């Protein structure tokens, strides 16, 4: 099995440069905010303007979502 020569970050930077992108977006889960910060710093050092969003933005309470999927007949069923 061959291993990639470049990291995914390096490949993303090269791809974005090849297409002439100046702004990149980073969407991430709340639990990965430290990693997202590091990625944003790396991309910024490479000259990109970075916009980021945490996936909890606009979230719904999981119990409400599950209840809605089950329907009203199962609303009292334990989750």
mmCIF file with all atom_site columns, N, CA and C in Angstrom:
data_model
loop_
_atom_site.group_PDB
_atom_site.id
_atom_site.type_symbol
_atom_site.label_atom_id
_atom_site.label_alt_id
_atom_site.label_comp_id
_atom_site.label_asym_id
_atom_site.label_entity_id
_atom_site.label_seq_id
_atom_site.pdbx_PDB_ins_code
_atom_site.Cartn_x
_atom_site.Cartn_y
_atom_site.Cartn_z
_atom_site.occupancy
_atom_site.B_iso_or_equiv
_atom_site.pdbx_formal_charge
_atom_site.auth_seq_id
_atom_site.auth_comp_id
_atom_site.auth_asym_id
_atom_site.auth_atom_id
_atom_site.pdbx_PDB_model_num
ATOM 1   N N  . UNK A 1 1  ? 0.844   -1.177 0.000  1.00 0.00 ? 1  UNK A N  1
ATOM 2   C CA . UNK A 1 1  ? 0.000   0.000  0.000  1.00 0.00 ? 1  UNK A CA 1
ATOM 3   C C  . UNK A 1 1  ? 0.890   1.241  0.000  1.00 0.00 ? 1  UNK A C  1
ATOM 4   N N  . UNK A 1 2  ? 0.617   2.131  -0.936 1.00 0.00 ? 2  UNK A N  1
ATOM 5   C CA . UNK A 1 2  ? 1.399   3.361  -1.039 1.00 0.00 ? 2  UNK A CA 1
ATOM 6   C C  . UNK A 1 2  ? 0.778   4.453  -0.174 1.00 0.00 ? 2  UNK A C  1
ATOM 7   N N  . UNK A 1 3  ? 1.625   5.219  0.435  1.00 0.00 ? 3  UNK A N  1
ATOM 8   C CA . UNK A 1 3  ? 1.164   6.324  1.267  1.00 0.00 ? 3  UNK A CA 1
ATOM 9   C C  . UNK A 1 3  ? 1.249   7.624  0.474  1.00 0.00 ? 3  UNK A C  1
ATOM 10  N N  . UNK A 1 4  ? 0.335   8.548  0.730  1.00 0.00 ? 4  UNK A N  1
ATOM 11  C CA . UNK A 1 4  ? 0.378   9.818  0.000  1.00 0.00 ? 4  UNK A CA 1
ATOM 12  C C  . UNK A 1 4  ? 1.638   10.604 0.339  1.00 0.00 ? 4  UNK A C  1
ATOM 13  N N  . UNK A 1 5  ? 2.140   11.309 -0.631 1.00 0.00 ? 5  UNK A N  1
ATOM 14  C CA . UNK A 1 5  ? 3.344   12.107 -0.444 1.00 0.00 ? 5  UNK A CA 1
ATOM 15  C C  . UNK A 1 5  ? 3.006   13.417 0.267  1.00 0.00 ? 5  UNK A C  1
ATOM 16  N N  . UNK A 1 6  ? 1.813   13.948 -0.014 1.00 0.00 ? 6  UNK A N  1
ATOM 17  C CA . UNK A 1 6  ? 1.402   15.224 0.571  1.00 0.00 ? 6  UNK A CA 1
ATOM 18  C C  . UNK A 1 6  ? 0.248   15.006 1.541  1.00 0.00 ? 6  UNK A C  1
ATOM 19  N N  . UNK A 1 7  ? 0.148   15.914 2.497  1.00 0.00 ? 7  UNK A N  1
ATOM 20  C CA . UNK A 1 7  ? -0.983  15.849 3.423  1.00 0.00 ? 7  UNK A CA 1
ATOM 21  C C  . UNK A 1 7  ? -2.228  16.385 2.717  1.00 0.00 ? 7  UNK A C  1
ATOM 22  N N  . UNK A 1 8  ? -3.377  16.118 3.295  1.00 0.00 ? 8  UNK A N  1
ATOM 23  C CA . UNK A 1 8  ? -4.619  16.640 2.717  1.00 0.00 ? 8  UNK A CA 1
ATOM 24  C C  . UNK A 1 8  ? -4.650  18.164 2.764  1.00 0.00 ? 8  UNK A C  1
ATOM 25  N N  . UNK A 1 9  ? -4.038  18.712 3.794  1.00 0.00 ? 9  UNK A N  1
ATOM 26  C CA . UNK A 1 9  ? -3.986  20.178 3.881  1.00 0.00 ? 9  UNK A CA 1
ATOM 27  C C  . UNK A 1 9  ? -3.145  20.741 2.740  1.00 0.00 ? 9  UNK A C  1
ATOM 28  N N  . UNK A 1 10 ? -1.999  20.129 2.488  1.00 0.00 ? 10 UNK A N  1
ATOM 29  C CA . UNK A 1 10 ? -1.154  20.576 1.376  1.00 0.00 ? 10 UNK A CA 1
ATOM 30  C C  . UNK A 1 10 ? -1.893  20.448 0.045  1.00 0.00 ? 10 UNK A C  1
ATOM 31  N N  . UNK A 1 11 ? -2.594  19.335 -0.143 1.00 0.00 ? 11 UNK A N  1
ATOM 32  C CA . UNK A 1 11 ? -3.347  19.133 -1.379 1.00 0.00 ? 11 UNK A CA 1
ATOM 33  C C  . UNK A 1 11 ? -4.461  20.172 -1.519 1.00 0.00 ? 11 UNK A C  1
ATOM 34  N N  . UNK A 1 12 ? -5.126  20.490 -0.414 1.00 0.00 ? 12 UNK A N  1
ATOM 35  C CA . UNK A 1 12 ? -6.201  21.485 -0.443 1.00 0.00 ? 12 UNK A CA 1
ATOM 36  C C  . UNK A 1 12 ? -5.657  22.858 -0.803 1.00 0.00 ? 12 UNK A C  1
ATOM 37  N N  . UNK A 1 13 ? -4.530  23.221 -0.224 1.00 0.00 ? 13 UNK A N  1
ATOM 38  C CA . UNK A 1 13 ? -3.901  24.514 -0.517 1.00 0.00 ? 13 UNK A CA 1
ATOM 39  C C  . UNK A 1 13 ? -3.517  24.597 -1.993 1.00 0.00 ? 13 UNK A C  1
ATOM 40  N N  . UNK A 1 14 ? -2.903  23.543 -2.505 1.00 0.00 ? 14 UNK A N  1
ATOM 41  C CA . UNK A 1 14 ? -2.507  23.530 -3.915 1.00 0.00 ? 14 UNK A CA 1
ATOM 42  C C  . UNK A 1 14 ? -3.730  23.607 -4.831 1.00 0.00 ? 14 UNK A C  1
ATOM 43  N N  . UNK A 1 15 ? -4.772  22.866 -4.495 1.00 0.00 ? 15 UNK A N  1
ATOM 44  C CA . UNK A 1 15 ? -6.000  22.861 -5.283 1.00 0.00 ? 15 UNK A CA 1
ATOM 45  C C  . UNK A 1 15 ? -6.633  24.254 -5.296 1.00 0.00 ? 15 UNK A C  1
ATOM 46  N N  . UNK A 1 16 ? -6.726  24.872 -4.121 1.00 0.00 ? 16 UNK A N  1
ATOM 47  C CA . UNK A 1 16 ? -7.325  26.203 -4.017 1.00 0.00 ? 16 UNK A CA 1
ATOM 48  C C  . UNK A 1 16 ? -6.507  27.236 -4.794 1.00 0.00 ? 16 UNK A C  1
ATOM 49  N N  . UNK A 1 17 ? -5.195  27.135 -4.713 1.00 0.00 ? 17 UNK A N  1
ATOM 50  C CA . UNK A 1 17 ? -4.335  28.050 -5.470 1.00 0.00 ? 17 UNK A CA 1
ATOM 51  C C  . UNK A 1 17 ? -4.498  27.841 -6.970 1.00 0.00 ? 17 UNK A C  1
ATOM 52  N N  . UNK A 1 18 ? -4.571  26.592 -7.385 1.00 0.00 ? 18 UNK A N  1
ATOM 53  C CA . UNK A 1 18 ? -4.719  26.265 -8.803 1.00 0.00 ? 18 UNK A CA 1
ATOM 54  C C  . UNK A 1 18 ? -6.007  26.854 -9.373 1.00 0.00 ? 18 UNK A C  1
ATOM 55  N N  . UNK A 1 19 ? -7.061  26.864 -8.568 1.00 0.00 ? 19 UNK A N  1
ATOM 56  C CA . UNK A 1 19 ? -8.345  27.406 -9.013 1.00 0.00 ? 19 UNK A CA 1
ATOM 57  C C  . UNK A 1 19 ? -8.479  28.910 -8.759 1.00 0.00 ? 19 UNK A C  1
ATOM 58  N N  . UNK A 1 20 ? -7.468  29.485 -8.123 1.00 0.00 ? 20 UNK A N  1
ATOM 59  C CA . UNK A 1 20 ? -7.465  30.924 -7.891 1.00 0.00 ? 20 UNK A CA 1
ATOM 60  C C  . UNK A 1 20 ? -8.327  31.384 -6.725 1.00 0.00 ? 20 UNK A C  1
ATOM 61  N N  . UNK A 1 21 ? -8.633  30.480 -5.819 1.00 0.00 ? 21 UNK A N  1
ATOM 62  C CA . UNK A 1 21 ? -9.449  30.855 -4.659 1.00 0.00 ? 21 UNK A CA 1
ATOM 63  C C  . UNK A 1 21 ? -8.637  31.723 -3.707 1.00 0.00 ? 21 UNK A C  1
ATOM 64  N N  . UNK A 1 22 ? -9.291  32.728 -3.166 1.00 0.00 ? 22 UNK A N  1
ATOM 65  C CA . UNK A 1 22 ? -8.665  33.601 -2.170 1.00 0.00 ? 22 UNK A CA 1
ATOM 66  C C  . UNK A 1 22 ? -9.306  33.419 -0.800 1.00 0.00 ? 22 UNK A C  1
ATOM 67  N N  . UNK A 1 23 ? -10.554 32.938 -0.802 1.00 0.00 ? 23 UNK A N  1
ATOM 68  C CA . UNK A 1 23 ? -11.305 32.730 0.448  1.00 0.00 ? 23 UNK A CA 1
ATOM 69  C C  . UNK A 1 23 ? -11.686 31.258 0.550  1.00 0.00 ? 23 UNK A C  1
ATOM 70  N N  . UNK A 1 24 ? -11.507 30.704 1.740  1.00 0.00 ? 24 UNK A N  1
ATOM 71  C CA . UNK A 1 24 ? -11.886 29.317 1.999  1.00 0.00 ? 24 UNK A CA 1
ATOM 72  C C  . UNK A 1 24 ? -12.759 29.261 3.242  1.00 0.00 ? 24 UNK A C  1
ATOM 73  N N  . UNK A 1 25 ? -13.659 28.296 3.269  1.00 0.00 ? 25 UNK A N  1
ATOM 74  C CA . UNK A 1 25 ? -14.518 28.098 4.426  1.00 0.00 ? 25 UNK A CA 1
ATOM 75  C C  . UNK A 1 25 ? -14.167 26.815 5.147  1.00 0.00 ? 25 UNK A C  1
ATOM 76  N N  . UNK A 1 26 ? -14.275 26.848 6.454  1.00 0.00 ? 26 UNK A N  1
ATOM 77  C CA . UNK A 1 26 ? -14.017 25.677 7.289  1.00 0.00 ? 26 UNK A CA 1
ATOM 78  C C  . UNK A 1 26 ? -15.260 25.444 8.148  1.00 0.00 ? 26 UNK A C  1
ATOM 79  N N  . UNK A 1 27 ? -15.918 24.311 7.931  1.00 0.00 ? 27 UNK A N  1
ATOM 80  C CA . UNK A 1 27 ? -17.067 23.928 8.754  1.00 0.00 ? 27 UNK A CA 1
ATOM 81  C C  . UNK A 1 27 ? -16.607 22.781 9.643  1.00 0.00 ? 27 UNK A C  1
ATOM 82  N N  . UNK A 1 28 ? -16.911 22.875 10.931 1.00 0.00 ? 28 UNK A N  1
ATOM 83  C CA . UNK A 1 28 ? -16.393 21.861 11.837 1.00 0.00 ? 28 UNK A CA 1
ATOM 84  C C  . UNK A 1 28 ? -17.333 21.638 13.005 1.00 0.00 ? 28 UNK A C  1
ATOM 85  N N  . UNK A 1 29 ? -17.178 20.498 13.608 1.00 0.00 ? 29 UNK A N  1
ATOM 86  C CA . UNK A 1 29 ? -17.934 20.120 14.791 1.00 0.00 ? 29 UNK A CA 1
ATOM 87  C C  . UNK A 1 29 ? -17.314 20.818 16.009 1.00 0.00 ? 29 UNK A C  1
ATOM 88  N N  . UNK A 1 30 ? -18.138 21.142 16.975 1.00 0.00 ? 30 UNK A N  1
ATOM 89  C CA . UNK A 1 30 ? -17.669 21.856 18.175 1.00 0.00 ? 30 UNK A CA 1
ATOM 90  C C  . UNK A 1 30 ? -16.475 21.154 18.824 1.00 0.00 ? 30 UNK A C  1
ATOM 91  N N  . UNK A 1 31 ? -16.491 19.844 18.825 1.00 0.00 ? 31 UNK A N  1
ATOM 92  C CA . UNK A 1 31 ? -15.410 19.087 19.451 1.00 0.00 ? 31 UNK A CA 1
ATOM 93  C C  . UNK A 1 31 ? -14.078 19.210 18.728 1.00 0.00 ? 31 UNK A C  1
ATOM 94  N N  . UNK A 1 32 ? -14.096 19.722 17.508 1.00 0.00 ? 32 UNK A N  1
ATOM 95  C CA . UNK A 1 32 ? -12.858 19.866 16.731 1.00 0.00 ? 32 UNK A CA 1
ATOM 96  C C  . UNK A 1 32 ? -12.435 21.327 16.573 1.00 0.00 ? 32 UNK A C  1
ATOM 97  N N  . UNK A 1 33 ? -12.900 22.184 17.481 1.00 0.00 ? 33 UNK A N  1
ATOM 98  C CA . UNK A 1 33 ? -12.605 23.609 17.336 1.00 0.00 ? 33 UNK A CA 1
ATOM 99  C C  . UNK A 1 33 ? -11.114 23.919 17.456 1.00 0.00 ? 33 UNK A C  1
ATOM 100 N N  . UNK A 1 34 ? -10.381 23.178 18.260 1.00 0.00 ? 34 UNK A N  1
ATOM 101 C CA . UNK A 1 34 ? -8.932  23.430 18.371 1.00 0.00 ? 34 UNK A CA 1
ATOM 102 C C  . UNK A 1 34 ? -8.227  23.091 17.064 1.00 0.00 ? 34 UNK A C  1
ATOM 103 N N  . UNK A 1 35 ? -8.618  21.967 16.464 1.00 0.00 ? 35 UNK A N  1
ATOM 104 C CA . UNK A 1 35 ? -8.038  21.568 15.187 1.00 0.00 ? 35 UNK A CA 1
ATOM 105 C C  . UNK A 1 35 ? -8.418  22.557 14.088 1.00 0.00 ? 35 UNK A C  1
ATOM 106 N N  . UNK A 1 36 ? -9.666  23.033 14.128 1.00 0.00 ? 36 UNK A N  1
ATOM 107 C CA . UNK A 1 36 ? -10.125 24.007 13.135 1.00 0.00 ? 36 UNK A CA 1
ATOM 108 C C  . UNK A 1 36 ? -9.343  25.314 13.257 1.00 0.00 ? 36 UNK A C  1
ATOM 109 N N  . UNK A 1 37 ? -9.016  25.692 14.480 1.00 0.00 ? 37 UNK A N  1
ATOM 110 C CA . UNK A 1 37 ? -8.224  26.910 14.694 1.00 0.00 ? 37 UNK A CA 1
ATOM 111 C C  . UNK A 1 37 ? -6.840  26.755 14.068 1.00 0.00 ? 37 UNK A C  1
ATOM 112 N N  . UNK A 1 38 ? -6.234  25.592 14.273 1.00 0.00 ? 38 UNK A N  1
ATOM 113 C CA . UNK A 1 38 ? -4.912  25.331 13.692 1.00 0.00 ? 38 UNK A CA 1
ATOM 114 C C  . UNK A 1 38 ? -4.991  25.367 12.168 1.00 0.00 ? 38 UNK A C  1
ATOM 115 N N  . UNK A 1 39 ? -6.014  24.708 11.611 1.00 0.00 ? 39 UNK A N  1
ATOM 116 C CA . UNK A 1 39 ? -6.188  24.703 10.157 1.00 0.00 ? 39 UNK A CA 1
ATOM 117 C C  . UNK A 1 39 ? -6.389  26.121 9.631  1.00 0.00 ? 39 UNK A C  1
ATOM 118 N N  . UNK A 1 40 ? -7.209  26.891 10.305 1.00 0.00 ? 40 UNK A N  1
ATOM 119 C CA . UNK A 1 40 ? -7.458  28.275 9.880  1.00 0.00 ? 40 UNK A CA 1
ATOM 120 C C  . UNK A 1 40 ? -6.176  29.100 9.910  1.00 0.00 ? 40 UNK A C  1
ATOM 121 N N  . UNK A 1 41 ? -5.349  28.879 10.917 1.00 0.00 ? 41 UNK A N  1
ATOM 122 C CA . UNK A 1 41 ? -4.066  29.590 11.004 1.00 0.00 ? 41 UNK A CA 1
ATOM 123 C C  . UNK A 1 41 ? -3.147  29.195 9.851  1.00 0.00 ? 41 UNK A C  1
ATOM 124 N N  . UNK A 1 42 ? -3.098  27.904 9.547  1.00 0.00 ? 42 UNK A N  1
ATOM 125 C CA . UNK A 1 42 ? -2.261  27.425 8.432  1.00 0.00 ? 42 UNK A CA 1
ATOM 126 C C  . UNK A 1 42 ? -2.734  28.048 7.122  1.00 0.00 ? 42 UNK A C  1
ATOM 127 N N  . UNK A 1 43 ? -4.046  28.018 6.900  1.00 0.00 ? 43 UNK A N  1
ATOM 128 C CA . UNK A 1 43 ? -4.587  28.582 5.659  1.00 0.00 ? 43 UNK A CA 1
ATOM 129 C C  . UNK A 1 43 ? -4.350  30.087 5.591  1.00 0.00 ? 43 UNK A C  1
ATOM 130 N N  . UNK A 1 44 ? -4.478  30.764 6.725  1.00 0.00 ? 44 UNK A N  1
ATOM 131 C CA . UNK A 1 44 ? -4.212  32.201 6.773  1.00 0.00 ? 44 UNK A CA 1
ATOM 132 C C  . UNK A 1 44 ? -2.764  32.521 6.445  1.00 0.00 ? 44 UNK A C  1
ATOM 133 N N  . UNK A 1 45 ? -1.845  31.701 6.950  1.00 0.00 ? 45 UNK A N  1
ATOM 134 C CA . UNK A 1 45 ? -0.419  31.895 6.665  1.00 0.00 ? 45 UNK A CA 1
ATOM 135 C C  . UNK A 1 45 ? -0.108  31.699 5.185  1.00 0.00 ? 45 UNK A C  1
ATOM 136 N N  . UNK A 1 46 ? -0.964  30.939 4.510  1.00 0.00 ? 46 UNK A N  1
ATOM 137 C CA . UNK A 1 46 ? -0.783  30.698 3.079  1.00 0.00 ? 46 UNK A CA 1
ATOM 138 C C  . UNK A 1 46 ? -1.470  31.765 2.223  1.00 0.00 ? 46 UNK A C  1
ATOM 139 N N  . UNK A 1 47 ? -2.032  32.781 2.894  1.00 0.00 ? 47 UNK A N  1
ATOM 140 C CA . UNK A 1 47 ? -2.613  33.904 2.173  1.00 0.00 ? 47 UNK A CA 1
ATOM 141 C C  . UNK A 1 47 ? -4.105  33.833 1.921  1.00 0.00 ? 47 UNK A C  1
ATOM 142 N N  . UNK A 1 48 ? -4.774  32.862 2.500  1.00 0.00 ? 48 UNK A N  1
ATOM 143 C CA . UNK A 1 48 ? -6.218  32.741 2.307  1.00 0.00 ? 48 UNK A CA 1
ATOM 144 C C  . UNK A 1 48 ? -6.972  33.512 3.384  1.00 0.00 ? 48 UNK A C  1
ATOM 145 N N  . UNK A 1 49 ? -8.106  34.057 2.984  1.00 0.00 ? 49 UNK A N  1
ATOM 146 C CA . UNK A 1 49 ? -9.059  34.608 3.946  1.00 0.00 ? 49 UNK A CA 1
ATOM 147 C C  . UNK A 1 49 ? -9.938  33.428 4.350  1.00 0.00 ? 49 UNK A C  1
ATOM 148 N N  . UNK A 1 50 ? -10.075 33.192 5.637  1.00 0.00 ? 50 UNK A N  1
ATOM 149 C CA . UNK A 1 50 ? -10.782 32.003 6.118  1.00 0.00 ? 50 UNK A CA 1
ATOM 150 C C  . UNK A 1 50 ? -12.049 32.396 6.870  1.00 0.00 ? 50 UNK A C  1
ATOM 151 N N  . UNK A 1 51 ? -13.148 31.770 6.486  1.00 0.00 ? 51 UNK A N  1
ATOM 152 C CA . UNK A 1 51 ? -14.420 31.918 7.201  1.00 0.00 ? 51 UNK A CA 1
ATOM 153 C C  . UNK A 1 51 ? -14.729 30.563 7.821  1.00 0.00 ? 51 UNK A C  1
ATOM 154 N N  . UNK A 1 52 ? -15.196 30.559 9.058  1.00 0.00 ? 52 UNK A N  1
ATOM 155 C CA . UNK A 1 52 ? -15.473 29.282 9.708  1.00 0.00 ? 52 UNK A CA 1
ATOM 156 C C  . UNK A 1 52 ? -16.843 29.296 10.367 1.00 0.00 ? 52 UNK A C  1
ATOM 157 N N  . UNK A 1 53 ? -17.403 28.111 10.501 1.00 0.00 ? 53 UNK A N  1
ATOM 158 C CA . UNK A 1 53 ? -18.693 27.953 11.162 1.00 0.00 ? 53 UNK A CA 1
ATOM 159 C C  . UNK A 1 53 ? -18.677 26.640 11.942 1.00 0.00 ? 53 UNK A C  1
ATOM 160 N N  . UNK A 1 54 ? -19.213 26.687 13.149 1.00 0.00 ? 54 UNK A N  1
ATOM 161 C CA . UNK A 1 54 ? -19.342 25.486 13.973 1.00 0.00 ? 54 UNK A CA 1
ATOM 162 C C  . UNK A 1 54 ? -20.661 24.824 13.621 1.00 0.00 ? 54 UNK A C  1
ATOM 163 N N  . UNK A 1 55 ? -20.674 23.517 13.515 1.00 0.00 ? 55 UNK A N  1
ATOM 164 C CA . UNK A 1 55 ? -21.880 22.813 13.079 1.00 0.00 ? 55 UNK A CA 1
ATOM 165 C C  . UNK A 1 55 ? -23.017 22.925 14.085 1.00 0.00 ? 55 UNK A C  1
ATOM 166 N N  . UNK A 1 56 ? -22.779 23.417 15.296 1.00 0.00 ? 56 UNK A N  1
ATOM 167 C CA . UNK A 1 56 ? -23.855 23.606 16.266 1.00 0.00 ? 56 UNK A CA 1
ATOM 168 C C  . UNK A 1 56 ? -24.680 24.838 15.928 1.00 0.00 ? 56 UNK A C  1
ATOM 169 N N  . UNK A 1 57 ? -24.196 25.661 15.017 1.00 0.00 ? 57 UNK A N  1
ATOM 170 C CA . UNK A 1 57 ? -24.925 26.866 14.620 1.00 0.00 ? 57 UNK A CA 1
ATOM 171 C C  . UNK A 1 57 ? -26.270 26.449 14.027 1.00 0.00 ? 57 UNK A C  1
ATOM 172 N N  . UNK A 1 58 ? -27.340 26.913 14.637 1.00 0.00 ? 58 UNK A N  1
ATOM 173 C CA . UNK A 1 58 ? -28.671 26.567 14.151 1.00 0.00 ? 58 UNK A CA 1
ATOM 174 C C  . UNK A 1 58 ? -29.125 25.174 14.524 1.00 0.00 ? 58 UNK A C  1
ATOM 175 N N  . UNK A 1 59 ? -28.478 24.563 15.474 1.00 0.00 ? 59 UNK A N  1
ATOM 176 C CA . UNK A 1 59 ? -28.798 23.179 15.839 1.00 0.00 ? 59 UNK A CA 1
ATOM 177 C C  . UNK A 1 59 ? -30.158 23.085 16.507 1.00 0.00 ? 59 UNK A C  1
ATOM 178 N N  . UNK A 1 60 ? -30.696 21.884 16.486 1.00 0.00 ? 60 UNK A N  1
ATOM 179 C CA . UNK A 1 60 ? -31.947 21.606 17.180 1.00 0.00 ? 60 UNK A CA 1
ATOM 180 C C  . UNK A 1 60 ? -31.664 20.585 18.264 1.00 0.00 ? 60 UNK A C  1
ATOM 181 N N  . UNK A 1 61 ? -32.435 20.620 19.287 1.00 0.00 ? 61 UNK A N  1
ATOM 182 C CA . UNK A 1 61 ? -32.275 19.653 20.360 1.00 0.00 ? 61 UNK A CA 1
ATOM 183 C C  . UNK A 1 61 ? -32.539 18.264 19.794 1.00 0.00 ? 61 UNK A C  1
ATOM 184 N N  . UNK A 1 62 ? -31.614 17.315 20.016 1.00 0.00 ? 62 UNK A N  1
ATOM 185 C CA . UNK A 1 62 ? -31.711 15.994 19.397 1.00 0.00 ? 62 UNK A CA 1
ATOM 186 C C  . UNK A 1 62 ? -32.996 15.264 19.759 1.00 0.00 ? 62 UNK A C  1
ATOM 187 N N  . UNK A 1 63 ? -33.486 15.428 20.976 1.00 0.00 ? 63 UNK A N  1
ATOM 188 C CA . UNK A 1 63 ? -34.730 14.757 21.362 1.00 0.00 ? 63 UNK A CA 1
ATOM 189 C C  . UNK A 1 63 ? -35.895 15.247 20.509 1.00 0.00 ? 63 UNK A C  1
ATOM 190 N N  . UNK A 1 64 ? -35.924 16.539 20.219 1.00 0.00 ? 64 UNK A N  1
ATOM 191 C CA . UNK A 1 64 ? -37.005 17.091 19.390 1.00 0.00 ? 64 UNK A CA 1
ATOM 192 C C  . UNK A 1 64 ? -36.931 16.554 17.972 1.00 0.00 ? 64 UNK A C  1
ATOM 193 N N  . UNK A 1 65 ? -35.726 16.425 17.442 1.00 0.00 ? 65 UNK A N  1
ATOM 194 C CA . UNK A 1 65 ? -35.566 15.917 16.083 1.00 0.00 ? 65 UNK A CA 1
ATOM 195 C C  . UNK A 1 65 ? -36.015 14.467 16.021 1.00 0.00 ? 65 UNK A C  1
ATOM 196 N N  . UNK A 1 66 ? -35.574 13.656 16.978 1.00 0.00 ? 66 UNK A N  1
ATOM 197 C CA . UNK A 1 66 ? -35.954 12.248 16.984 1.00 0.00 ? 66 UNK A CA 1
ATOM 198 C C  . UNK A 1 66 ? -37.452 12.084 17.172 1.00 0.00 ? 66 UNK A C  1
ATOM 199 N N  . UNK A 1 67 ? -38.035 12.869 18.031 1.00 0.00 ? 67 UNK A N  1
ATOM 200 C CA . UNK A 1 67 ? -39.477 12.795 18.265 1.00 0.00 ? 67 UNK A CA 1
ATOM 201 C C  . UNK A 1 67 ? -40.235 13.153 16.989 1.00 0.00 ? 67 UNK A C  1
ATOM 202 N N  . UNK A 1 68 ? -39.765 14.150 16.289 1.00 0.00 ? 68 UNK A N  1
ATOM 203 C CA . UNK A 1 68 ? -40.420 14.561 15.047 1.00 0.00 ? 68 UNK A CA 1
ATOM 204 C C  . UNK A 1 68 ? -40.334 13.461 13.994 1.00 0.00 ? 68 UNK A C  1
ATOM 205 N N  . UNK A 1 69 ? -39.228 12.734 13.960 1.00 0.00 ? 69 UNK A N  1
ATOM 206 C CA . UNK A 1 69 ? -39.075 11.649 12.989 1.00 0.00 ? 69 UNK A CA 1
ATOM 207 C C  . UNK A 1 69 ? -39.973 10.469 13.329 1.00 0.00 ? 69 UNK A C  1
ATOM 208 N N  . UNK A 1 70 ? -40.186 10.230 14.608 1.00 0.00 ? 70 UNK A N  1
ATOM 209 C CA . UNK A 1 70 ? -41.020 9.109  15.035 1.00 0.00 ? 70 UNK A CA 1
ATOM 210 C C  . UNK A 1 70 ? -42.502 9.383  14.834 1.00 0.00 ? 70 UNK A C  1
ATOM 211 N N  . UNK A 1 71 ? -42.873 10.628 14.939 1.00 0.00 ? 71 UNK A N  1
ATOM 212 C CA . UNK A 1 71 ? -44.276 10.997 14.819 1.00 0.00 ? 71 UNK A CA 1
ATOM 213 C C  . UNK A 1 71 ? -44.919 11.148 16.179 1.00 0.00 ? 71 UNK A C  1
ATOM 214 N N  . UNK A 1 72 ? -46.081 11.787 16.223 1.00 0.00 ? 72 UNK A N  1
ATOM 215 C CA . UNK A 1 72 ? -46.744 12.086 17.498 1.00 0.00 ? 72 UNK A CA 1
ATOM 216 C C  . UNK A 1 72 ? -47.190 10.846 18.263 1.00 0.00 ? 72 UNK A C  1
ATOM 217 N N  . UNK A 1 73 ? -47.440 9.758  17.556 1.00 0.00 ? 73 UNK A N  1
ATOM 218 C CA . UNK A 1 73 ? -47.900 8.551  18.257 1.00 0.00 ? 73 UNK A CA 1
ATOM 219 C C  . UNK A 1 73 ? -46.836 7.967  19.183 1.00 0.00 ? 73 UNK A C  1
ATOM 220 N N  . UNK A 1 74 ? -45.582 8.304  18.971 1.00 0.00 ? 74 UNK A N  1
ATOM 221 C CA . UNK A 1 74 ? -44.486 7.777  19.793 1.00 0.00 ? 74 UNK A CA 1
ATOM 222 C C  . UNK A 1 74 ? -43.815 8.862  20.629 1.00 0.00 ? 74 UNK A C  1
ATOM 223 N N  . UNK A 1 75 ? -44.480 9.987  20.846 1.00 0.00 ? 75 UNK A N  1
ATOM 224 C CA . UNK A 1 75 ? -43.822 11.118 21.508 1.00 0.00 ? 75 UNK A CA 1
ATOM 225 C C  . UNK A 1 75 ? -43.386 10.828 22.938 1.00 0.00 ? 75 UNK A C  1
ATOM 226 N N  . UNK A 1 76 ? -44.021 9.877  23.614 1.00 0.00 ? 76 UNK A N  1
ATOM 227 C CA . UNK A 1 76 ? -43.654 9.567  24.997 1.00 0.00 ? 76 UNK A CA 1
ATOM 228 C C  . UNK A 1 76 ? -42.670 8.409  25.097 1.00 0.00 ? 76 UNK A C  1
ATOM 229 N N  . UNK A 1 77 ? -42.304 7.858  23.972 1.00 0.00 ? 77 UNK A N  1
ATOM 230 C CA . UNK A 1 77 ? -41.348 6.756  23.964 1.00 0.00 ? 77 UNK A CA 1
ATOM 231 C C  . UNK A 1 77 ? -39.978 7.264  24.393 1.00 0.00 ? 77 UNK A C  1
ATOM 232 N N  . UNK A 1 78 ? -39.312 6.501  25.238 1.00 0.00 ? 78 UNK A N  1
ATOM 233 C CA . UNK A 1 78 ? -38.006 6.912  25.767 1.00 0.00 ? 78 UNK A CA 1
ATOM 234 C C  . UNK A 1 78 ? -36.963 6.914  24.654 1.00 0.00 ? 78 UNK A C  1
ATOM 235 N N  . UNK A 1 79 ? -36.131 7.937  24.698 1.00 0.00 ? 79 UNK A N  1
ATOM 236 C CA . UNK A 1 79 ? -35.066 8.061  23.690 1.00 0.00 ? 79 UNK A CA 1
ATOM 237 C C  . UNK A 1 79 ? -33.778 7.524  24.259 1.00 0.00 ? 79 UNK A C  1
#
